[in-house]
Amino acid sequence: MSADDPNNGYAIPDTYGGQSWVGTNPRKFQSMYNAVNENNGGNLQRVAVSAKKWNEENGKPVNSYHMVMMAYKYFQNDAPASASTHEHMSNFFRNLPQYVNDETREPVYQERVDKGMSSKEKKQAAKKAYRASEKIEEAERLKKEGKTQEAKENYREVYGDDFK
């Protein structure tokens, strides 16, 4: 990669470590992202937006770029082909603690976007992600029991006040 060549990509600061640079190619990634999103009925975008909102409301345990990369990773590796939006949301948050602990790479150059995160930061982020996954499981249990209002309250704690 030639740094800062719009055709080949850019070098951006590693927002965790501040000591290094990460290669990115926004145009190529956007094309890849759009293809995966379209192949999944727009669910990648829905999951990414909700995940970023959860991240914002929880003190940004990971940076937004990292969160989008983890959503992309879910759809590339773990998303069931015929799942509903709701199922994708639940599955993503169930996987999120593991994604936080694992390496996350941007898909164009395969550079790690989490390399500057300390083990303590990863542990804290994974803990918050695990609490979100527990809330979703509780909401799903309540929903099955017919307690829809209580279920919605749990979902709102994860997805924000806009959850209907």
Short mmCIF file of C-alpha atoms in Angstrom, two decimals:
data_model
loop_
_atom_site.label_atom_id
_atom_site.label_comp_id
_atom_site.label_asym_id
_atom_site.label_seq_id
_atom_site.Cartn_x
_atom_site.Cartn_y
_atom_site.Cartn_z
CA MET A 1 0.00 0.00 0.00
CA SER A 2 1.21 3.47 -0.85
CA ALA A 3 0.21 5.67 2.07
CA ASP A 4 -2.29 8.37 1.26
CA ASP A 5 -2.82 7.42 -2.37
CA PRO A 6 -6.61 7.68 -2.92
CA ASN A 7 -6.51 4.82 -5.42
CA ASN A 8 -4.68 2.45 -3.09
CA GLY A 9 -5.83 3.65 0.30
CA TYR A 10 -4.68 5.67 3.25
CA ALA A 11 -2.70 5.29 6.42
CA ILE A 12 -4.76 6.36 9.42
CA PRO A 13 -3.68 6.60 13.07
CA ASP A 14 -4.32 3.60 15.27
CA THR A 15 -6.86 5.22 17.59
CA TYR A 16 -6.10 2.82 20.42
CA GLY A 17 -2.33 2.84 20.56
CA GLY A 18 -1.60 6.20 19.00
CA GLN A 19 1.86 4.89 18.17
CA SER A 20 1.21 3.34 14.80
CA TRP A 21 -0.73 3.57 11.58
CA VAL A 22 -3.32 1.28 10.01
CA GLY A 23 -3.82 0.92 6.28
CA THR A 24 -7.34 1.43 4.98
CA ASN A 25 -8.97 1.77 1.62
CA PRO A 26 -12.39 3.33 2.23
CA ARG A 27 -13.57 3.04 -1.38
CA LYS A 28 -12.69 -0.63 -1.70
CA PHE A 29 -14.04 -1.45 1.74
CA GLN A 30 -17.30 0.40 1.00
CA SER A 31 -17.70 -1.71 -2.12
CA MET A 32 -17.08 -4.92 -0.13
CA TYR A 33 -19.38 -3.74 2.68
CA ASN A 34 -22.18 -2.87 0.23
CA ALA A 35 -21.95 -6.30 -1.41
CA VAL A 36 -22.18 -8.12 1.94
CA ASN A 37 -25.00 -5.82 3.06
CA GLU A 38 -26.99 -6.42 -0.13
CA ASN A 39 -26.42 -10.19 0.08
CA ASN A 40 -27.91 -10.07 3.58
CA GLY A 41 -30.97 -7.96 2.84
CA GLY A 42 -29.54 -4.80 4.39
CA ASN A 43 -28.99 -6.48 7.75
CA LEU A 44 -25.27 -5.69 7.94
CA GLN A 45 -26.08 -1.98 7.98
CA ARG A 46 -28.85 -2.45 10.56
CA VAL A 47 -26.57 -4.46 12.85
CA ALA A 48 -23.65 -2.05 12.41
CA VAL A 49 -25.80 1.00 13.21
CA SER A 50 -27.30 -0.66 16.30
CA ALA A 51 -23.91 -1.90 17.45
CA LYS A 52 -22.40 1.58 17.08
CA LYS A 53 -25.33 3.05 19.02
CA TRP A 54 -24.85 0.48 21.79
CA ASN A 55 -21.13 1.30 21.77
CA GLU A 56 -21.84 5.05 22.13
CA GLU A 57 -24.29 4.50 24.97
CA ASN A 58 -21.80 2.30 26.82
CA GLY A 59 -18.84 4.67 26.94
CA LYS A 60 -17.29 3.57 23.63
CA PRO A 61 -15.55 0.42 24.84
CA VAL A 62 -14.25 0.05 21.25
CA ASN A 63 -13.87 2.66 18.53
CA SER A 64 -16.59 2.97 15.89
CA TYR A 65 -14.40 1.67 13.07
CA HIS A 66 -13.60 -1.44 15.12
CA MET A 67 -17.32 -1.97 15.81
CA VAL A 68 -18.16 -1.80 12.09
CA MET A 69 -15.34 -4.27 11.35
CA MET A 70 -16.75 -6.70 13.93
CA ALA A 71 -20.24 -6.44 12.40
CA TYR A 72 -18.71 -7.06 8.98
CA LYS A 73 -16.79 -10.04 10.40
CA TYR A 74 -20.03 -11.49 11.81
CA PHE A 75 -21.70 -11.37 8.38
CA GLN A 76 -18.62 -12.77 6.66
CA ASN A 77 -18.09 -15.67 9.07
CA ASP A 78 -20.98 -16.41 11.42
CA ALA A 79 -24.28 -15.06 10.09
CA PRO A 80 -26.92 -17.70 9.29
CA ALA A 81 -28.08 -17.30 5.68
CA SER A 82 -31.80 -16.94 6.28
CA ALA A 83 -31.88 -15.23 9.68
CA SER A 84 -34.20 -12.32 10.38
CA THR A 85 -32.87 -8.90 11.36
CA HIS A 86 -33.78 -9.67 14.97
CA GLU A 87 -31.92 -12.99 14.86
CA HIS A 88 -28.85 -11.29 13.39
CA MET A 89 -28.92 -8.66 16.13
CA SER A 90 -29.16 -11.31 18.85
CA ASN A 91 -26.49 -13.50 17.26
CA PHE A 92 -24.11 -10.58 16.78
CA PHE A 93 -24.36 -9.51 20.42
CA ARG A 94 -23.93 -13.13 21.56
CA ASN A 95 -20.71 -13.25 19.53
CA LEU A 96 -19.51 -9.76 20.44
CA PRO A 97 -17.58 -10.69 23.62
CA GLN A 98 -15.57 -13.22 21.59
CA TYR A 99 -15.07 -10.76 18.71
CA VAL A 100 -13.70 -8.19 21.16
CA ASN A 101 -11.23 -10.74 22.53
CA ASP A 102 -10.19 -11.99 19.08
CA GLU A 103 -8.12 -10.12 16.54
CA THR A 104 -10.14 -7.86 14.25
CA ARG A 105 -8.71 -7.06 10.84
CA GLU A 106 -9.87 -4.65 8.21
CA PRO A 107 -10.76 -6.69 5.12
CA VAL A 108 -8.79 -4.86 2.41
CA TYR A 109 -5.21 -5.04 3.76
CA GLN A 110 -5.88 -7.44 6.66
CA GLU A 111 -4.33 -5.00 9.11
CA ARG A 112 -5.39 -5.34 12.74
CA VAL A 113 -7.71 -2.57 13.88
CA ASP A 114 -7.51 -3.68 17.52
CA LYS A 115 -3.73 -3.97 17.86
CA GLY A 116 -3.39 -0.93 20.13
CA MET A 117 -6.08 -2.11 22.57
CA SER A 118 -4.60 -3.21 25.86
CA SER A 119 -5.67 -6.50 27.39
CA LYS A 120 -7.39 -4.51 30.14
CA GLU A 121 -9.37 -2.49 27.56
CA LYS A 122 -10.33 -5.69 25.75
CA LYS A 123 -11.43 -7.31 29.00
CA GLN A 124 -13.58 -4.29 29.93
CA ALA A 125 -15.14 -4.12 26.46
CA ALA A 126 -15.84 -7.86 26.44
CA LYS A 127 -17.48 -7.56 29.87
CA LYS A 128 -19.83 -4.83 28.59
CA ALA A 129 -20.58 -6.87 25.48
CA TYR A 130 -21.33 -9.92 27.62
CA ARG A 131 -23.79 -7.88 29.73
CA ALA A 132 -25.53 -6.80 26.51
CA SER A 133 -25.78 -10.41 25.34
CA GLU A 134 -27.26 -11.40 28.73
CA LYS A 135 -29.89 -8.63 28.41
CA ILE A 136 -30.84 -9.92 24.97
CA GLU A 137 -31.17 -13.49 26.22
CA GLU A 138 -33.33 -12.27 29.11
CA ALA A 139 -35.46 -10.25 26.68
CA GLU A 140 -35.93 -13.29 24.46
CA ARG A 141 -36.95 -15.42 27.45
CA LEU A 142 -39.47 -12.77 28.56
CA LYS A 143 -40.84 -12.49 25.03
CA LYS A 144 -41.44 -16.26 24.88
CA GLU A 145 -43.29 -16.01 28.19
CA GLY A 146 -45.56 -13.35 26.71
CA LYS A 147 -44.05 -10.55 28.79
CA THR A 148 -43.54 -8.26 25.82
CA GLN A 149 -43.29 -4.98 27.76
CA GLU A 150 -40.54 -6.35 30.02
CA ALA A 151 -38.80 -7.80 26.98
CA LYS A 152 -38.89 -4.42 25.21
CA GLU A 153 -37.33 -2.75 28.26
CA ASN A 154 -34.40 -5.18 28.11
CA TYR A 155 -34.02 -4.67 24.36
CA ARG A 156 -34.03 -0.89 24.86
CA GLU A 157 -31.18 -1.22 27.35
CA VAL A 158 -29.11 -2.77 24.57
CA TYR A 159 -30.41 -1.13 21.40
CA GLY A 160 -31.37 2.27 22.82
CA ASP A 161 -34.60 4.13 23.35
CA ASP A 162 -35.53 3.96 19.67
CA PHE A 163 -36.19 0.21 19.91
CA LYS A 164 -39.87 -0.47 19.09
#
